[in-house]
mmCIF file of C-alpha atoms in Angstrom:
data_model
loop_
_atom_site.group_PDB
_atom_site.id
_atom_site.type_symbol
_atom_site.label_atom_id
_atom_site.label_comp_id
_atom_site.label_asym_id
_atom_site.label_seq_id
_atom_site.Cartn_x
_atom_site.Cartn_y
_atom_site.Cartn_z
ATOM 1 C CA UNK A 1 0.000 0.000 0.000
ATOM 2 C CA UNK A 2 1.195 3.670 -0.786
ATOM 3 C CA UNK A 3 0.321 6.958 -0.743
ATOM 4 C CA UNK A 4 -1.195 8.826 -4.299
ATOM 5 C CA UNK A 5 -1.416 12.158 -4.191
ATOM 6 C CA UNK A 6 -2.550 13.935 -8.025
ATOM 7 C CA UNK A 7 -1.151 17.395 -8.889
ATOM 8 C CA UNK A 8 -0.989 19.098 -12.368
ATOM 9 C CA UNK A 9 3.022 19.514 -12.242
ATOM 10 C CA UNK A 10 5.466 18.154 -10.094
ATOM 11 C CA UNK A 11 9.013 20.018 -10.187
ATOM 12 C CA UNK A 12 11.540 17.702 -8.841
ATOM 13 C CA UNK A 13 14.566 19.736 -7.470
ATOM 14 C CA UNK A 14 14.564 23.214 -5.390
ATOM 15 C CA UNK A 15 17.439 24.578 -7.032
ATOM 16 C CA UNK A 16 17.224 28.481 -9.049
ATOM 17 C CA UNK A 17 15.956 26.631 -12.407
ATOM 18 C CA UNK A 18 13.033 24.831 -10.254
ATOM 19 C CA UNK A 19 11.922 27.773 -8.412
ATOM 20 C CA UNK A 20 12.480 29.787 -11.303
ATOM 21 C CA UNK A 21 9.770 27.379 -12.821
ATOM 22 C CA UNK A 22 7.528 27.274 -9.811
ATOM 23 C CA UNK A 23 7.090 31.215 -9.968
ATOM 24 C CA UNK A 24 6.200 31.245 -13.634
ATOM 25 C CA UNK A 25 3.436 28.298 -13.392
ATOM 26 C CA UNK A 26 2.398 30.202 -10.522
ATOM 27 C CA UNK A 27 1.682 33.589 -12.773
ATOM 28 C CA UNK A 28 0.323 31.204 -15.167
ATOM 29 C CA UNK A 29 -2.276 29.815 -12.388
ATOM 30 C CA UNK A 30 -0.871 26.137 -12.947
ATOM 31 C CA UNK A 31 -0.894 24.376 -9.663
ATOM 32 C CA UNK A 32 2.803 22.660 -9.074
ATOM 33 C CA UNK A 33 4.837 21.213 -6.493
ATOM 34 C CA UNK A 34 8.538 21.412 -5.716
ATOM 35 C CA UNK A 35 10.203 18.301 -4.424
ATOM 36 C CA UNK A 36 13.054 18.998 -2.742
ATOM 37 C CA UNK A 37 15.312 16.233 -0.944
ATOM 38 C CA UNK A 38 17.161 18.641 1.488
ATOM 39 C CA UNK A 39 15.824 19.820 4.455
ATOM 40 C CA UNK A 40 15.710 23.153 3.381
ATOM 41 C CA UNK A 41 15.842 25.032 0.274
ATOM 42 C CA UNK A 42 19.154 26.188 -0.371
ATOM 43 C CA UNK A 43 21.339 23.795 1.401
ATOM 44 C CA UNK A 44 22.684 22.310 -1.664
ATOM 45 C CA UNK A 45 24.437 25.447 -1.620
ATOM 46 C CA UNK A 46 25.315 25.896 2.184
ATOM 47 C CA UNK A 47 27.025 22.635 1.822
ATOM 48 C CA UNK A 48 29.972 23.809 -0.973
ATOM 49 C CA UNK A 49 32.956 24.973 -0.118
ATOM 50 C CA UNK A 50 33.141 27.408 2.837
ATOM 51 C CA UNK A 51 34.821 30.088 0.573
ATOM 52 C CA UNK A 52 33.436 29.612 -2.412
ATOM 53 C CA UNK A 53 32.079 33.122 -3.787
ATOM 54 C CA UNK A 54 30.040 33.339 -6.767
ATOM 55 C CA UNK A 55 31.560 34.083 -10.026
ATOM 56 C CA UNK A 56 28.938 36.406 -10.987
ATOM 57 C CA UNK A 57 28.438 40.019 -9.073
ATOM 58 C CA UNK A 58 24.670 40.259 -7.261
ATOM 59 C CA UNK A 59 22.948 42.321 -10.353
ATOM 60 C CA UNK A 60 23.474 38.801 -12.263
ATOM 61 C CA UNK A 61 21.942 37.007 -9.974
ATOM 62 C CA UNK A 62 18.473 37.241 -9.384
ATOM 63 C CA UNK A 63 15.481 34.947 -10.257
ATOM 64 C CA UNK A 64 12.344 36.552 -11.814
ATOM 65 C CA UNK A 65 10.290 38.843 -9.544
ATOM 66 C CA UNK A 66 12.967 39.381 -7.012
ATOM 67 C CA UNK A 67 16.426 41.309 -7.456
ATOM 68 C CA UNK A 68 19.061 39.395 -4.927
ATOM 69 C CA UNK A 69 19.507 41.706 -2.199
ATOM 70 C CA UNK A 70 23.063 42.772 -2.149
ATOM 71 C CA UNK A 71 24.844 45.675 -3.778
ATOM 72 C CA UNK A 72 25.939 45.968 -7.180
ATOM 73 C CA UNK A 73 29.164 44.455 -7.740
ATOM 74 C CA UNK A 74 29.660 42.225 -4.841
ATOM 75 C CA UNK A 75 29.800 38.592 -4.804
ATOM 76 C CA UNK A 76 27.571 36.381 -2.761
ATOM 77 C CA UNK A 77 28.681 33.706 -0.662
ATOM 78 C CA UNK A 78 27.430 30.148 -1.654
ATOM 79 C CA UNK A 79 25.519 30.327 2.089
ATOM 80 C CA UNK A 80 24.481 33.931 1.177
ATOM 81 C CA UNK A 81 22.779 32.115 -2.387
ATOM 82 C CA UNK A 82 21.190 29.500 -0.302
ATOM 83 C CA UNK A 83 19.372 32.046 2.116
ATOM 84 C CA UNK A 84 18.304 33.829 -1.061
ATOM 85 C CA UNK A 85 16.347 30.428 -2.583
ATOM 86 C CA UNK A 86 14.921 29.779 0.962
ATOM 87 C CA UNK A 87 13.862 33.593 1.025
ATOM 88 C CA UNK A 88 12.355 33.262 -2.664
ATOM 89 C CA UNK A 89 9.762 30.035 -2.028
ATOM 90 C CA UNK A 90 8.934 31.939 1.417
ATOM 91 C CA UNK A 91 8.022 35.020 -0.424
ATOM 92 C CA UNK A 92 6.077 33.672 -3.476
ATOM 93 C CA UNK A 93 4.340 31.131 -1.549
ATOM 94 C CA UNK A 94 5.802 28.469 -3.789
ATOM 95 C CA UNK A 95 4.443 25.143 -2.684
ATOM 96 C CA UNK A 96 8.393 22.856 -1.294
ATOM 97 C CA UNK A 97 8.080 19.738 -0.216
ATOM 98 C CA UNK A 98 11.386 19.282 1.877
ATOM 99 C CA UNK A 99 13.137 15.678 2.676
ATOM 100 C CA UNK A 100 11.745 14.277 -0.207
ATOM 101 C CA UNK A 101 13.858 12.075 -2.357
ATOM 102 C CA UNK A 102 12.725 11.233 -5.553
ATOM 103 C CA UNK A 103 13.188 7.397 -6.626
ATOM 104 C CA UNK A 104 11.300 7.061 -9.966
ATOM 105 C CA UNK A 105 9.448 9.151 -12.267
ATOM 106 C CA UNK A 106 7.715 6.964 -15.063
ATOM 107 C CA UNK A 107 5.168 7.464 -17.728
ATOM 108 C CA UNK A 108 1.870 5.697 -17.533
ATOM 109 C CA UNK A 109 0.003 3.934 -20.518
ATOM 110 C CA UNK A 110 -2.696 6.621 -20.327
ATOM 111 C CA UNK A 111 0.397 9.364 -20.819
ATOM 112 C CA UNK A 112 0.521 11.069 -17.079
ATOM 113 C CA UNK A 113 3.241 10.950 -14.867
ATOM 114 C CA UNK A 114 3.319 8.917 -11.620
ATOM 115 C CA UNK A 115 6.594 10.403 -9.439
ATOM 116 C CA UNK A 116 7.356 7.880 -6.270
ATOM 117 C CA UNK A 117 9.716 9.207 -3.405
ATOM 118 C CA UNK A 118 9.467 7.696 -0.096
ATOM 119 C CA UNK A 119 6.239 5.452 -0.009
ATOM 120 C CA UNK A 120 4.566 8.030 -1.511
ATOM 121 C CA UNK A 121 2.977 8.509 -5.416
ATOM 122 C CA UNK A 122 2.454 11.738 -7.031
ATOM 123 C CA UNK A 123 0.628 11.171 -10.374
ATOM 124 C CA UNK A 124 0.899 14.397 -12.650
ATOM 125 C CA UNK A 125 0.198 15.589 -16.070
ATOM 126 C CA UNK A 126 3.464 17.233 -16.096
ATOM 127 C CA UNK A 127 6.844 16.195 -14.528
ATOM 128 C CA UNK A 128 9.855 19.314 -14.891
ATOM 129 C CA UNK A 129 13.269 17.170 -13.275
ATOM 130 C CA UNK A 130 15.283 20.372 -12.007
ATOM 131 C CA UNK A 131 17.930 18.810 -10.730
ATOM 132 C CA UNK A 132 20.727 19.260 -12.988
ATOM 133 C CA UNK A 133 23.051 16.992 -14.228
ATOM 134 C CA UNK A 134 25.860 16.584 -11.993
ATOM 135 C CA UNK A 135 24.677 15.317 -8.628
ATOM 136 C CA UNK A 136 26.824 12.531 -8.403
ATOM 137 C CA UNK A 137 30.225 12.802 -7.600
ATOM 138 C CA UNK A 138 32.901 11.349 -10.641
ATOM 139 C CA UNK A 139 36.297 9.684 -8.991
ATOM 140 C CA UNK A 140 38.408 8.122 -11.296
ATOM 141 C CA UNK A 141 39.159 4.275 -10.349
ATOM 142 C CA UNK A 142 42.815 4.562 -9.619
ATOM 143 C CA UNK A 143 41.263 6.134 -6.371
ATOM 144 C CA UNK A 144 40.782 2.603 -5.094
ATOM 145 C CA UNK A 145 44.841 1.818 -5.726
ATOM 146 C CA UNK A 146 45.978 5.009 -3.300
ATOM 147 C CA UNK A 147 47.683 4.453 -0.052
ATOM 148 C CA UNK A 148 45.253 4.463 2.466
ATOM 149 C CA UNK A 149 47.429 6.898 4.294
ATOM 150 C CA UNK A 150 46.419 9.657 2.079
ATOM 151 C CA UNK A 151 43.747 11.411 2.927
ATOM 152 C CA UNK A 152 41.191 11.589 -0.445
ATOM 153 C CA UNK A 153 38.535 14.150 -0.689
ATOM 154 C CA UNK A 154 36.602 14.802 -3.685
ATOM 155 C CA UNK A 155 35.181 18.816 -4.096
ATOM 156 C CA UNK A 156 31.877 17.963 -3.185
ATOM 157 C CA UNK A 157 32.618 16.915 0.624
ATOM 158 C CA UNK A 158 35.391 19.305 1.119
ATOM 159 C CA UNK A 159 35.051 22.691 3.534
ATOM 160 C CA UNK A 160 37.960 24.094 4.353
ATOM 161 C CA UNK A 161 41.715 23.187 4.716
ATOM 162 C CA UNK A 162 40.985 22.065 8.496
ATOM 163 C CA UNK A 163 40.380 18.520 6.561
ATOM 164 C CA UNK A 164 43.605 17.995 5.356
ATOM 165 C CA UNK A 165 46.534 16.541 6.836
ATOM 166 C CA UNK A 166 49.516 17.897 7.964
ATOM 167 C CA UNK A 167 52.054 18.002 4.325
ATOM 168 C CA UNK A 168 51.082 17.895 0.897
ATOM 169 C CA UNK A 169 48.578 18.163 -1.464
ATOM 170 C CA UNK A 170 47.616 17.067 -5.037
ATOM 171 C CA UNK A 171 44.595 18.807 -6.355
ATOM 172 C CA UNK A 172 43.160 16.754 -9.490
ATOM 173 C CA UNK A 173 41.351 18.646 -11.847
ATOM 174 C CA UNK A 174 42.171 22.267 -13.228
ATOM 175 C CA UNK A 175 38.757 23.511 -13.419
ATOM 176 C CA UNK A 176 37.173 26.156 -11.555
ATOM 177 C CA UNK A 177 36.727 24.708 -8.488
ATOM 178 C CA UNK A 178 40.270 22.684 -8.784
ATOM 179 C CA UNK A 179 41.719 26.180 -9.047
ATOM 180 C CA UNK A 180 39.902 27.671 -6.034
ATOM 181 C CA UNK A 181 40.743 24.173 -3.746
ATOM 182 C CA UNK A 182 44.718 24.486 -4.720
ATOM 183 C CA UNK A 183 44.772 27.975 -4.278
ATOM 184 C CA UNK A 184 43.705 27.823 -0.468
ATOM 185 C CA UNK A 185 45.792 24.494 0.559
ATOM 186 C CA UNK A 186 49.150 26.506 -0.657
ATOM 187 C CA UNK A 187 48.067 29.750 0.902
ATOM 188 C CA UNK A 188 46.660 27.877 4.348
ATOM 189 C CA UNK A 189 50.728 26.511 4.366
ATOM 190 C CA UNK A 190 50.503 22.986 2.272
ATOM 191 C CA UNK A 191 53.089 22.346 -1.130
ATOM 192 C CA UNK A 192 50.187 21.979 -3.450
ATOM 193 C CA UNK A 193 50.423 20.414 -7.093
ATOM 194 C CA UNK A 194 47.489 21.283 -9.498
ATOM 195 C CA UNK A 195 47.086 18.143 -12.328
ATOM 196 C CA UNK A 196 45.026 19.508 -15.572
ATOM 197 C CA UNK A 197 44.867 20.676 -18.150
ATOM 198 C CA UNK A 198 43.285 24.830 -17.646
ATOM 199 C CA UNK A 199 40.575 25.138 -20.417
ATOM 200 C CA UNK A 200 40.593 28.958 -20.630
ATOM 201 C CA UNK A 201 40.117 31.774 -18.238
ATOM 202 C CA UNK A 202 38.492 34.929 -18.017
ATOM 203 C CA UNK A 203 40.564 37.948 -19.789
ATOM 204 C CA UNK A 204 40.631 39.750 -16.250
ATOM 205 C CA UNK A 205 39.779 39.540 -12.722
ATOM 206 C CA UNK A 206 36.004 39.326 -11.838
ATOM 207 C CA UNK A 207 36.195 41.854 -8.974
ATOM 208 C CA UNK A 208 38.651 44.505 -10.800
ATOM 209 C CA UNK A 209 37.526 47.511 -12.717
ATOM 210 C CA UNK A 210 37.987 46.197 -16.504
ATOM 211 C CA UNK A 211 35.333 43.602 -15.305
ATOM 212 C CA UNK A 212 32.852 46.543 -14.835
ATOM 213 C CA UNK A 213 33.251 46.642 -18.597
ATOM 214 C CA UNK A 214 34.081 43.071 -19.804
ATOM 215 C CA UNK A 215 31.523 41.544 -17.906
ATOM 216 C CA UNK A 216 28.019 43.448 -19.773
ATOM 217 C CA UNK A 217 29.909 42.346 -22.692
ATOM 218 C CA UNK A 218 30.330 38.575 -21.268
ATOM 219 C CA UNK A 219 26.836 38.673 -20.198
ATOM 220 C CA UNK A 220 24.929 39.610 -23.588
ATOM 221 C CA UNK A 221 27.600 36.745 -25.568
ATOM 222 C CA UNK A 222 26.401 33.541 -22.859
ATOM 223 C CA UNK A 223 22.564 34.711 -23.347
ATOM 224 C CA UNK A 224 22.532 35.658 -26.846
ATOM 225 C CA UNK A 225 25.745 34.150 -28.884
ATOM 226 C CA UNK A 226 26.845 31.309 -27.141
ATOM 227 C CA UNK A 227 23.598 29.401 -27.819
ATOM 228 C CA UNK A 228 21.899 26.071 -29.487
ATOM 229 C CA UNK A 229 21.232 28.611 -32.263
ATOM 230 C CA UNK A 230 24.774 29.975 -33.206
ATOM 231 C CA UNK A 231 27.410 27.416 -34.646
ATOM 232 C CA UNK A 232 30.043 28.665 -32.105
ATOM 233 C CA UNK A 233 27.356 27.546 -29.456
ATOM 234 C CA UNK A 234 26.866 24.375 -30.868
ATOM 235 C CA UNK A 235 30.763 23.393 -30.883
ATOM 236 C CA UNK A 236 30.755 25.018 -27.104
ATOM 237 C CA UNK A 237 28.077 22.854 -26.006
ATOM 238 C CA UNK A 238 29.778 19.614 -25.635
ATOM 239 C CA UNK A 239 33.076 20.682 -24.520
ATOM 240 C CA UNK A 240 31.227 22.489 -21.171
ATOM 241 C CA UNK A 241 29.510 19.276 -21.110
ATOM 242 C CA UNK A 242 32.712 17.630 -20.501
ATOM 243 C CA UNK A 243 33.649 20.139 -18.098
ATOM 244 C CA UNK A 244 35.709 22.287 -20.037
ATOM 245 C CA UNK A 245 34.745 25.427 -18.564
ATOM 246 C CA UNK A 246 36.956 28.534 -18.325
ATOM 247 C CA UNK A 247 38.581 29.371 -14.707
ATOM 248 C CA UNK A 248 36.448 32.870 -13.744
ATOM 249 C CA UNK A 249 37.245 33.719 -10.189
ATOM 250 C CA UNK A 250 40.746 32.263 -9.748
ATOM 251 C CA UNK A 251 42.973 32.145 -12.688
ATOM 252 C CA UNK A 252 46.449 31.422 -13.757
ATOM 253 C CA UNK A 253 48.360 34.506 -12.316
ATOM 254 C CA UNK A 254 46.326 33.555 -9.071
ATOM 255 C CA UNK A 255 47.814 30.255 -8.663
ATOM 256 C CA UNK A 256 51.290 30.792 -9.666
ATOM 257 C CA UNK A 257 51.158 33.690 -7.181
ATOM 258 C CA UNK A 258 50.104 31.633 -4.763
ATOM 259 C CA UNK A 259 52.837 29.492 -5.868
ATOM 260 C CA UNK A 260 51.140 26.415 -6.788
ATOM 261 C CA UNK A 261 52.557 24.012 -8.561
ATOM 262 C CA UNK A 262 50.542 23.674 -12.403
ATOM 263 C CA UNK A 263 51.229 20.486 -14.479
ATOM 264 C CA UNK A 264 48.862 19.971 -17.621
ATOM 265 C CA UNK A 265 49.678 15.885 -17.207
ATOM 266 C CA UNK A 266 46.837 13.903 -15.647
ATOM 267 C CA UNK A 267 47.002 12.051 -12.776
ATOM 268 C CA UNK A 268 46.530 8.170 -14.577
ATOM 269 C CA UNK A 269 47.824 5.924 -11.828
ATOM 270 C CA UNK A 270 49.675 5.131 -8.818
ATOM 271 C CA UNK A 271 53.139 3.677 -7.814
ATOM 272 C CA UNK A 272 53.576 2.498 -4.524
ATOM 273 C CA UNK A 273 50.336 4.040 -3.406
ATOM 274 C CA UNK A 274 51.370 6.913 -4.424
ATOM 275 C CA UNK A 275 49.653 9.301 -7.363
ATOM 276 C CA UNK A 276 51.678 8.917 -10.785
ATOM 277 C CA UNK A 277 51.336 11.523 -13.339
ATOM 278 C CA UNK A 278 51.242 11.338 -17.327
ATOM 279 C CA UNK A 279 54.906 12.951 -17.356
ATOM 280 C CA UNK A 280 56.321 10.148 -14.865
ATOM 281 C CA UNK A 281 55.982 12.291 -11.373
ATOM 282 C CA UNK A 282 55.093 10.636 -8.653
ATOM 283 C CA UNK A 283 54.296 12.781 -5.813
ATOM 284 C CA UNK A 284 54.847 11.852 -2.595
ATOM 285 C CA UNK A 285 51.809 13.659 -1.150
ATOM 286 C CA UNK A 286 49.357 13.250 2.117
ATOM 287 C CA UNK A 287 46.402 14.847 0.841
ATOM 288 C CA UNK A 288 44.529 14.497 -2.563
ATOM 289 C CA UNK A 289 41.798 15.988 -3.676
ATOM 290 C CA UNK A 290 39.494 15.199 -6.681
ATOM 291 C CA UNK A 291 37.979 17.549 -8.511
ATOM 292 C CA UNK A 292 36.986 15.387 -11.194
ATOM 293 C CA UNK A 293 33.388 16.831 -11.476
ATOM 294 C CA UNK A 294 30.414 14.535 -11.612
ATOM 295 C CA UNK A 295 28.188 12.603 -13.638
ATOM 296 C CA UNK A 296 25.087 12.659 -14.574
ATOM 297 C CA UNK A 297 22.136 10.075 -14.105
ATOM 298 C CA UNK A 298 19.007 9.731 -14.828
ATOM 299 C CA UNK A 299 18.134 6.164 -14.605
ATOM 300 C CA UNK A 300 15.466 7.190 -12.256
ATOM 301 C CA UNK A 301 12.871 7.982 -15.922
ATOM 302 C CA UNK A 302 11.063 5.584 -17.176
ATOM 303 C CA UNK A 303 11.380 4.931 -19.994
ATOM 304 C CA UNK A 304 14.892 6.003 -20.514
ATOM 305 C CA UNK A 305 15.323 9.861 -22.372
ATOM 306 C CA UNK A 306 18.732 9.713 -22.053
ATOM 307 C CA UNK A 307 20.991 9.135 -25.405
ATOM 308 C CA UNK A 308 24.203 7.781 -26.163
ATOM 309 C CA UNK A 309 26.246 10.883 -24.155
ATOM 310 C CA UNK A 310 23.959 9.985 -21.283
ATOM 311 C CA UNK A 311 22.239 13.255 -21.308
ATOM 312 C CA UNK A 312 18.522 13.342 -21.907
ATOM 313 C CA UNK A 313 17.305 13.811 -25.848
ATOM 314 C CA UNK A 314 15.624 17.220 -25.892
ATOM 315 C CA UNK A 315 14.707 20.170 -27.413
ATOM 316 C CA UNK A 316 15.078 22.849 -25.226
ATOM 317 C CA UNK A 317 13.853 21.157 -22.249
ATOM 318 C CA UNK A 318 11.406 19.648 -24.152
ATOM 319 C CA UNK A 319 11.746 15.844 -24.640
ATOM 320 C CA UNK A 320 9.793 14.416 -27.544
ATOM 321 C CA UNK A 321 8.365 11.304 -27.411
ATOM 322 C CA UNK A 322 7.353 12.109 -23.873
ATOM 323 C CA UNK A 323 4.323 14.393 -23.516
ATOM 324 C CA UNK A 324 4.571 16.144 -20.223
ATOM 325 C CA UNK A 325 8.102 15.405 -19.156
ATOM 326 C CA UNK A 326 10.703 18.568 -19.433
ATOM 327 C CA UNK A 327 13.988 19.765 -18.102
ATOM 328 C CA UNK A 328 15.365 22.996 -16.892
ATOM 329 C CA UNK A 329 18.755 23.567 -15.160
ATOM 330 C CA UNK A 330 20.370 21.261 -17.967
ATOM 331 C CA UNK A 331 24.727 22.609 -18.715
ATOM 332 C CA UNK A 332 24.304 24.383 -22.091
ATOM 333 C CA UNK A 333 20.411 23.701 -22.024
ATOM 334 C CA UNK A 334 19.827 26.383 -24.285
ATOM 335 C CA UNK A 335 23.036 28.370 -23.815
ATOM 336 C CA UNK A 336 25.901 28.962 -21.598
ATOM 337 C CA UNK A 337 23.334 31.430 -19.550
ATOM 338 C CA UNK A 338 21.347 28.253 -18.785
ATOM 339 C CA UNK A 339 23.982 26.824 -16.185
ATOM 340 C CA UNK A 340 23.981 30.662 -14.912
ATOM 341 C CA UNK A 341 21.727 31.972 -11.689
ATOM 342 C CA UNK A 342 20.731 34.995 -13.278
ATOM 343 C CA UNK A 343 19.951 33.383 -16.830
ATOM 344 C CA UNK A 344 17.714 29.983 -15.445
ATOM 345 C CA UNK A 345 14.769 32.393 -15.881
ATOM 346 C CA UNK A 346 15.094 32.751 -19.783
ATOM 347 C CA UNK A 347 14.646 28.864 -19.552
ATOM 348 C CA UNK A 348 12.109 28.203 -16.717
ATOM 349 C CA UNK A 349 9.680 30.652 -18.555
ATOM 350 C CA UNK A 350 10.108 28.986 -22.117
ATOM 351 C CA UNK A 351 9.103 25.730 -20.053
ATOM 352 C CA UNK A 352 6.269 27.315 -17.866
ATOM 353 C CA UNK A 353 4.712 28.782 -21.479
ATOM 354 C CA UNK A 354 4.764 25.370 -22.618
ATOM 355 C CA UNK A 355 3.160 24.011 -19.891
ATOM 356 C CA UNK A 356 0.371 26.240 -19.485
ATOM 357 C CA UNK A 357 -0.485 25.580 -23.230
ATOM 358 C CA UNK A 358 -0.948 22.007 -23.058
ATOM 359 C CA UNK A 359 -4.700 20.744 -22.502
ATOM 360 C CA UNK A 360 -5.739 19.633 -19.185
ATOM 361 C CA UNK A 361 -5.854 16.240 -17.855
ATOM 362 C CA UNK A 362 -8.457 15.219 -15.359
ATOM 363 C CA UNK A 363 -6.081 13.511 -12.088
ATOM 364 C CA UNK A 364 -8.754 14.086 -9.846
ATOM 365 C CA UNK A 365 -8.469 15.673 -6.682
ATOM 366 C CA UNK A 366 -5.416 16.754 -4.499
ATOM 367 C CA UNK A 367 -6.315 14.853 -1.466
ATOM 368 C CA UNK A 368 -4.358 12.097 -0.683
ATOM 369 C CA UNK A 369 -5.403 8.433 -1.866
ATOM 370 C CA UNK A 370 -4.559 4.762 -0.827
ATOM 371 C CA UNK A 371 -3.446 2.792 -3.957
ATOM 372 C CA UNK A 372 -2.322 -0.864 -3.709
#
C-alpha cells in the first residue's frame, strides 16, 4: 500500500531553475509542487565549499520577480545564495516539499506521470526534473589503488583546509573549483600540485575595474551568442559538457602567485600508493583531492530519455516522445546562460509557457489516496 497524491506539475529539485519554474506556473495559475530532498531550500548550496564566492556580481543574480539583495558588484557567498532560494519560495508562496527524495518518475500507458519518493505517489500531467546533471560525484578508479594513508577528498565533501593533513597536497582537476581548492591548501601553508589541463580563463579579474566593462559584454555573448542557435554555441556545447569550462574567479596569475605548482599531465595511476602523473611524477603527497566533477544520471525515468552521451534527448527542455516530461537547469540547455543563476529564468519561462499551453488532464483531486 502507498500513498497517491494527483497534482498538475510536479518540479523535482529546489534549485534556481526549479523555483524559477515554480514562480512562472504560478503567474500562469498552474498548480505545481517542488520536491526537494534537502531539508531546506538552499542547502545544496550551504554545503559547498566554505569560501566559495560566486563568479557572478549580485545584479546577475536574481530569479524573476525578485532582485538578490546585495549591492551591485559584490559577490555572494554560496551560504548567502542558499538564504536567497529559501527567502524566494517563502516570499512567493511556492508550494516545497522538503526531505523528499525522488526514486522514480515513469510514464503511464494513459500518458501522465506517476513520481514515487518515499512510499509516496504523485501522479501528474506534467513532470519538470530540475535537478541538474551533476549530482553525483565522478572519482576516477585509480582512487581505489591510493595508499590508504592519504587522505582523499573529492570537491563535493570538502570545507575548508581544516580537513587535510599535515604536508602535501595534489589537487586533481584544473577547473574552476580545482583552481579555487589548490589555491587555499598553498596559501593555508601545504606544497600543493594542481594536475590539468586549464581550459581557458576569463581575460581579467572578476572583482577589478575592466570587469565593470568586460563583464556586460560577457553577459549579452552567454545569453545571446553562445547558444543552441549559433554554430560557435553548438561546438561550445559539448566541450562544457565535458567540463571544459573557463577558470572565472581564480585564474592562472592567481595560482602561480600563490605558488602552486601547475602540471597539464593527468594524474593516470599510482606507484607504490602513491599518485603517478602522465609525465612520470610521482608525488609523494598526504592529501589528494578530486575535482573530477560529476556525472550525470538519470536512470530514475522511465522509460529512458537519455541518449548515447547519457544526457537526456531534448529540445530545449522539451523531450519528444514524452508528452509532459521537461527539463530545466540542464549545462548548455539552451546556452551557456542556462547553467547561470541569473539566466535559469530565460529557460524556466520557455518551459512554464509550454506548460500552461498544453490541454488539461483530469487527475482528480489533491487529497491524498490509498493505492495498492
Amino acid at each position: 500500500m502507498s500513498t497517491r497524491e494527483h497534482i498538475d506539475t510536479v518540479i523535482v529539485g529546489a534549485g534556481q531553475a526549479g523555483l524559477a519554474t515554480a514562480y512562472y506556473l504560478g503567474r500562469a495559475g498552474v498548480p505545481c509542487l517542488v520536491l526537494d530532498e534537502h531539508d531546506r531550500v538552499g542547502d545544496q548550496w550551504r554545503r559547498r565549499y566554505d569560501s566559495l564566492l560566486l563568479n557572478t556580481p549580485a545584479q546577475y543574480d536574481s530569479l524573476p520577480g525578485w532582485a538578490f539583495p546585495a549591492p551591485r558588484w559584490t559577490f555572494p557567498s554560496s551560504t548567502d545564495m542558499g538564504d536567497y532560494l529559501e527567502a524566494y519560495a517563502g516570499r512567493f508562496a511556492i508550494d516545497v516539499r522538503h526531505g523528499t527524495p525522488v526514486t522514480s518518475i515513469e510514464q503511464q500507458a494513459d500518458g501522465t506521470w506517476v513520481v514515487c519518493c518515499d512510499g509516496a505517489e504523485l501522479a501528474a500531467r506534467n513532470v519538470v526534473v530540475a535537478i541538474g546533471g551533476e549530482r553525483h560525484p565522478k572519482v576516477p578508479a585509480l582512487a581505489a589503488e591510493v595508499d590508504p594513508g592519504i587522505r582523499q577528498l573529492h570537491s563535493s565533501t570538502y570545507r575548508n583546509p581544516g580537513q587535510l593533513l599535515p604536508g602535501p597536497v595534489l589537487v586533481v582537476g584544473a577547473g574552476q573549483s580545482g583552481a579555487d581548492l589548490a589555491q587555499e591548501a598553498q596559501r593555508a601553508g601545504h606544497q600543493t600540485w594542481l594536475s590539468g589541463r586549464v581550459r581557458g580563463q576569463s581575460p581579467t579579474p572578476v572583482d577589478s575595474r575592466r570587469a565593470h566593462v568586460l563583464l556586460p559584454v560577457l553577459w549579452f555573448l552567454a545569453n545571446h551568442v553562445l547558444t543552441t542557435s549559433t554554430p560557435a554555441g553548438r561546438r561550445m556545447k559539448p566541450v562544457v559538457r565535458m567540463g571544459g569550462t573557463p577558470l572565472v574567479r581564480t585564474r592562472t596569475t592567481d595560482l602561480d602567485a600563490a605558488g602552486v605548482t601547475r602540471v597539464e599531465a593527468r594524474t593516470e595511476g599510482t606507484e607504490g600508493g602513491l599518485p603517478r602523473l602522465a609525465d612520470g611524477q610521482v608525488l609523494d603527497v598526504a592529501n589528494i583531492i578530486w575535482c573530477t566533477g560529476f556525472r550525470q544520471d538519470f536512470s530514475l525515468i522511465r522509460p529512458s530519455v537519455t541518449g548515447e552521451d547519457g544526457w537526456p534527448v531534448d529540445e530545449a527542455g522539451v523531450v519528444p516522445g514524452a508528452s509532459g516530461l521537461y527539463f530545466v537547469g540542464l549545462l548548455f540547455q539552451r546556452g551557456f546562460y542556462s547553467m547561470l543563476i541569473g539566466g535559469a529564468w530565460r529557460d524556466a519561462r520557455r518551459i512554464a509557457e509550454h506548460i500552461a499551453g498544453r490541454p488539461p488532464v483530469d487527475l482528480g483531486e489533491r487529497t491524498s489516496a490509498r493505492v495498492g
